[in-house]
Protein backbone atom coordinates (compact mmCIF):
# COMPACT_ATOMS: atom_id res chain seq x y z
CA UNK A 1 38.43 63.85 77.07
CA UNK A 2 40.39 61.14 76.26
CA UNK A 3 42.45 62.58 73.51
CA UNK A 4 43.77 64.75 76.66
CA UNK A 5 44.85 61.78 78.12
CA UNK A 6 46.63 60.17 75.32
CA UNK A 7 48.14 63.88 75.24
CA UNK A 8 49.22 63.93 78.46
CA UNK A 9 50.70 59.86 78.85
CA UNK A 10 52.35 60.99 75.56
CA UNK A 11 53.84 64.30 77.35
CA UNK A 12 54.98 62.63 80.34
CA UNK A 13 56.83 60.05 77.90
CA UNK A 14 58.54 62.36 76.16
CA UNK A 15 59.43 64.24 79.22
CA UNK A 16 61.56 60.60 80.17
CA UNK A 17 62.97 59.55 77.09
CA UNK A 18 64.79 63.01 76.46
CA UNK A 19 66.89 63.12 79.20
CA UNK A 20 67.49 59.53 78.61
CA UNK A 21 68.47 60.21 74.67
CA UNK A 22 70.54 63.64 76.15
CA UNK A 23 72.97 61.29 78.41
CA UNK A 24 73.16 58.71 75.09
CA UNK A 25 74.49 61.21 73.07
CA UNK A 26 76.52 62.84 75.66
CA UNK A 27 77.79 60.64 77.84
């Protein structure tokens, strides 16, 4: 159970720093 955590807090970070790393390159 807990490696579904560490999954998921992982998934949800991910899901912030790309947009972030998107507008870097971008903009």
């Amino acid at each position: 159970m807990n490696w579904i955590k560490l999954c998921t807090l992982e998934h949800m970070i991910m899901i912030q720093l790309v947009p972030t790393f998107l507008k870097t390159v971008f903009f």
